[in-house]
mmCIF file of C-alpha atoms in Angstrom:
data_model
loop_
_atom_site.group_PDB
_atom_site.id
_atom_site.type_symbol
_atom_site.label_atom_id
_atom_site.label_comp_id
_atom_site.label_asym_id
_atom_site.label_seq_id
_atom_site.Cartn_x
_atom_site.Cartn_y
_atom_site.Cartn_z
ATOM 1 C CA MET A 58 -22.148 13.541 -35.837
ATOM 2 C CA GLN A 59 -24.626 10.891 -35.194
ATOM 3 C CA VAL A 60 -25.458 8.893 -31.343
ATOM 4 C CA PRO A 61 -24.606 5.962 -31.519
ATOM 5 C CA LEU A 62 -27.269 3.075 -31.658
ATOM 6 C CA TYR A 63 -27.073 2.394 -27.727
ATOM 7 C CA GLN A 64 -26.952 5.363 -27.010
ATOM 8 C CA ALA A 65 -30.960 6.183 -28.609
ATOM 9 C CA LYS A 66 -31.781 2.699 -26.954
ATOM 10 C CA ALA A 67 -30.681 3.959 -23.735
ATOM 11 C CA GLU A 68 -32.559 7.239 -23.967
ATOM 12 C CA PHE A 69 -35.552 5.368 -25.718
ATOM 13 C CA PHE A 70 -35.454 3.684 -22.768
ATOM 14 C CA ARG A 71 -35.683 6.370 -20.187
ATOM 15 C CA MET A 72 -38.204 8.219 -22.569
ATOM 16 C CA LEU A 73 -40.439 4.211 -21.093
ATOM 17 C CA GLY A 74 -38.988 4.998 -17.695
ATOM 18 C CA HIS A 75 -42.335 6.121 -15.523
ATOM 19 C CA PRO A 76 -44.501 4.364 -13.925
ATOM 20 C CA VAL A 77 -47.816 6.943 -15.917
ATOM 21 C CA ARG A 78 -46.404 6.988 -19.134
ATOM 22 C CA ILE A 79 -46.488 2.801 -18.809
ATOM 23 C CA ARG A 80 -49.535 2.462 -17.969
ATOM 24 C CA VAL A 81 -50.980 5.222 -20.260
ATOM 25 C CA LEU A 82 -49.192 2.633 -22.989
ATOM 26 C CA GLU A 83 -50.827 -0.436 -22.061
ATOM 27 C CA LEU A 84 -54.002 1.454 -21.817
ATOM 28 C CA LEU A 85 -54.088 2.807 -25.860
ATOM 29 C CA GLN A 86 -53.046 -1.714 -26.701
ATOM 30 C CA GLY A 87 -56.736 -1.708 -27.093
ATOM 31 C CA GLY A 88 -57.081 1.335 -29.225
ATOM 32 C CA PRO A 89 -57.130 5.299 -28.866
ATOM 33 C CA VAL A 90 -58.584 6.427 -25.316
ATOM 34 C CA ALA A 91 -59.840 9.505 -24.403
ATOM 35 C CA VAL A 92 -58.322 11.290 -21.794
ATOM 36 C CA ARG A 93 -61.253 11.882 -19.552
ATOM 37 C CA ASP A 94 -61.218 7.707 -19.674
ATOM 38 C CA LEU A 95 -56.923 7.597 -19.121
ATOM 39 C CA LEU A 96 -57.507 10.498 -16.296
ATOM 40 C CA ALA A 97 -60.479 7.947 -14.273
ATOM 41 C CA GLU A 98 -57.983 5.089 -14.795
ATOM 42 C CA ILE A 99 -55.137 6.951 -13.774
ATOM 43 C CA GLU A 100 -56.549 8.966 -11.005
ATOM 44 C CA ILE A 101 -53.935 11.440 -10.867
ATOM 45 C CA GLU A 102 -53.512 15.254 -11.146
ATOM 46 C CA PRO A 103 -54.678 16.290 -15.245
ATOM 47 C CA SER A 104 -51.800 18.678 -15.739
ATOM 48 C CA SER A 105 -49.138 15.572 -14.493
ATOM 49 C CA LEU A 106 -50.547 13.431 -16.559
ATOM 50 C CA SER A 107 -50.752 16.205 -19.682
ATOM 51 C CA GLN A 108 -46.921 15.789 -18.695
ATOM 52 C CA GLN A 109 -46.441 12.593 -19.146
ATOM 53 C CA LEU A 110 -48.838 12.571 -22.367
ATOM 54 C CA ALA A 111 -46.323 15.530 -24.018
ATOM 55 C CA VAL A 112 -43.177 13.195 -23.163
ATOM 56 C CA LEU A 113 -45.216 10.553 -25.259
ATOM 57 C CA ARG A 114 -46.154 12.779 -27.863
ATOM 58 C CA ARG A 115 -42.712 14.195 -28.805
ATOM 59 C CA SER A 116 -40.915 10.531 -28.618
ATOM 60 C CA GLY A 117 -43.478 9.639 -31.420
ATOM 61 C CA ILE A 118 -44.583 6.535 -29.694
ATOM 62 C CA VAL A 119 -48.611 8.309 -29.334
ATOM 63 C CA VAL A 120 -50.156 10.651 -31.319
ATOM 64 C CA SER A 121 -53.171 12.898 -30.252
ATOM 65 C CA ILE A 122 -56.839 11.944 -31.625
ATOM 66 C CA ARG A 123 -59.143 15.624 -32.003
ATOM 67 C CA GLU A 124 -62.825 14.504 -32.428
ATOM 68 C CA GLY A 125 -64.731 18.039 -31.932
ATOM 69 C CA SER A 126 -63.946 18.658 -27.715
ATOM 70 C CA THR A 127 -62.956 15.426 -26.998
ATOM 71 C CA VAL A 128 -59.117 13.902 -27.283
ATOM 72 C CA SER A 129 -58.075 10.157 -27.207
ATOM 73 C CA TYR A 130 -54.880 9.090 -27.579
ATOM 74 C CA ALA A 131 -53.562 5.882 -29.861
ATOM 75 C CA LEU A 132 -49.967 4.091 -30.050
ATOM 76 C CA ALA A 133 -48.555 4.711 -33.417
ATOM 77 C CA GLY A 134 -47.542 1.451 -33.808
ATOM 78 C CA GLY A 135 -47.775 -2.052 -33.427
ATOM 79 C CA ASP A 136 -44.589 -1.824 -32.400
ATOM 80 C CA VAL A 137 -44.412 -0.434 -28.493
ATOM 81 C CA ALA A 138 -47.224 -3.055 -27.721
ATOM 82 C CA GLU A 139 -44.990 -5.955 -28.983
ATOM 83 C CA LEU A 140 -42.544 -4.383 -26.840
ATOM 84 C CA LEU A 141 -44.706 -3.796 -23.331
ATOM 85 C CA ARG A 142 -45.908 -7.984 -23.819
ATOM 86 C CA ALA A 143 -42.419 -8.880 -24.476
ATOM 87 C CA ALA A 144 -41.781 -6.923 -21.044
ATOM 88 C CA ARG A 145 -44.371 -8.535 -19.292
ATOM 89 C CA ARG A 146 -42.959 -12.430 -20.259
ATOM 90 C CA ILE A 147 -39.448 -10.960 -18.706
ATOM 91 C CA LEU A 148 -40.898 -9.510 -16.039
ATOM 92 C CA THR A 149 -42.826 -13.148 -15.573
ATOM 93 C CA GLU A 150 -39.805 -15.489 -16.358
ATOM 94 C CA LEU A 151 -37.998 -13.463 -13.373
ATOM 95 C CA LEU A 152 -40.496 -13.316 -10.797
ATOM 96 C CA ALA A 153 -40.890 -17.161 -11.800
ATOM 97 C CA GLY A 154 -36.801 -17.685 -10.793
ATOM 98 C CA GLN A 155 -37.593 -15.457 -7.557
ATOM 99 C CA ASN A 156 -39.716 -17.445 -6.581
ATOM 100 C CA GLU A 157 -38.667 -21.396 -7.167
ATOM 101 C CA LEU A 158 -34.490 -19.248 -6.002
ATOM 102 C CA LEU A 159 -37.456 -19.236 -2.654
ATOM 103 C CA ALA A 160 -38.927 -22.088 -2.105
ATOM 104 C CA GLU A 161 -34.617 -23.717 -2.795
ATOM 105 C CA LEU A 162 -33.262 -21.919 -0.424
ATOM 106 C CA ARG A 163 -36.885 -22.260 2.384
ATOM 107 C CA GLN A 164 -35.665 -26.580 1.742
ATOM 108 C CA ALA A 165 -32.667 -25.828 2.157
ATOM 109 C CA ASP A 166 -32.384 -24.150 5.514
ATOM 110 C CA PRO A 167 -34.849 -25.701 7.845
ATOM 111 C CA PRO A 168 -35.340 -23.321 10.134
ATOM 112 C CA LEU A 169 -33.533 -23.472 13.480
ATOM 113 C CA PRO A 170 -35.431 -25.012 16.586
ATOM 114 C CA VAL A 171 -36.131 -21.560 19.292
ATOM 115 C CA ALA A 172 -34.290 -22.004 22.045
ATOM 116 C CA ARG A 173 -37.083 -22.203 24.922
ATOM 117 C CA THR A 174 -36.199 -21.463 28.760
ATOM 118 C CA ALA A 175 -38.392 -23.571 31.345
ATOM 119 C CA PRO A 176 -39.555 -21.331 33.684
ATOM 120 C CA ASP A 177 -37.369 -22.398 36.466
ATOM 121 C CA GLY A 178 -34.160 -21.066 34.182
ATOM 122 C CA GLY A 179 -33.407 -24.173 32.795
ATOM 123 C CA ASP A 180 -33.223 -25.637 29.147
ATOM 124 C CA ARG A 181 -36.690 -27.269 28.226
ATOM 125 C CA ASN A 182 -35.594 -29.012 25.490
ATOM 126 C CA SER A 183 -32.822 -30.944 27.515
ATOM 127 C CA MET A 184 -35.783 -31.846 30.127
ATOM 128 C CA THR A 185 -37.132 -35.156 30.115
ATOM 129 C CA GLU A 186 -40.626 -34.149 32.064
ATOM 130 C CA PHE A 187 -41.180 -30.801 33.524
ATOM 131 C CA ARG A 188 -43.935 -30.032 36.680
ATOM 132 C CA PHE A 189 -45.084 -26.647 38.000
ATOM 133 C CA PRO A 190 -44.660 -26.352 41.937
ATOM 134 C CA SER A 191 -47.673 -27.208 44.143
ATOM 135 C CA GLY A 192 -49.593 -24.656 44.222
ATOM 136 C CA THR A 193 -49.821 -23.656 40.964
ATOM 137 C CA SER A 194 -51.815 -25.715 37.675
#
């Protein structure tokens, strides 16, 4: 039985749903990167990076390249880079919309005046003049 397309898409996005995997994919947009350079950039344990790279490799999104003792990774195709650019555009629009909404909310409801109490317990906002008791300044 064939998996429905929507389920395959959900599994694809679930596979992308880890911050380290997203960061690896971002770093690979510029071309192949050695594992040691990925480690330096991401600053996680080598075993954790290895696990995340294995997930990406099994999914077919990245490929490993061995040159002597150096192992590098590269994007398997340009579509992943385009997907990351699309995600950046979508997030930019969402965040811009949130900033616009926040600004609108701040303009719509000016802050309420803070009730101030005079030292004698009276309402300072209704006072026309306040004088300190004699002997104090």
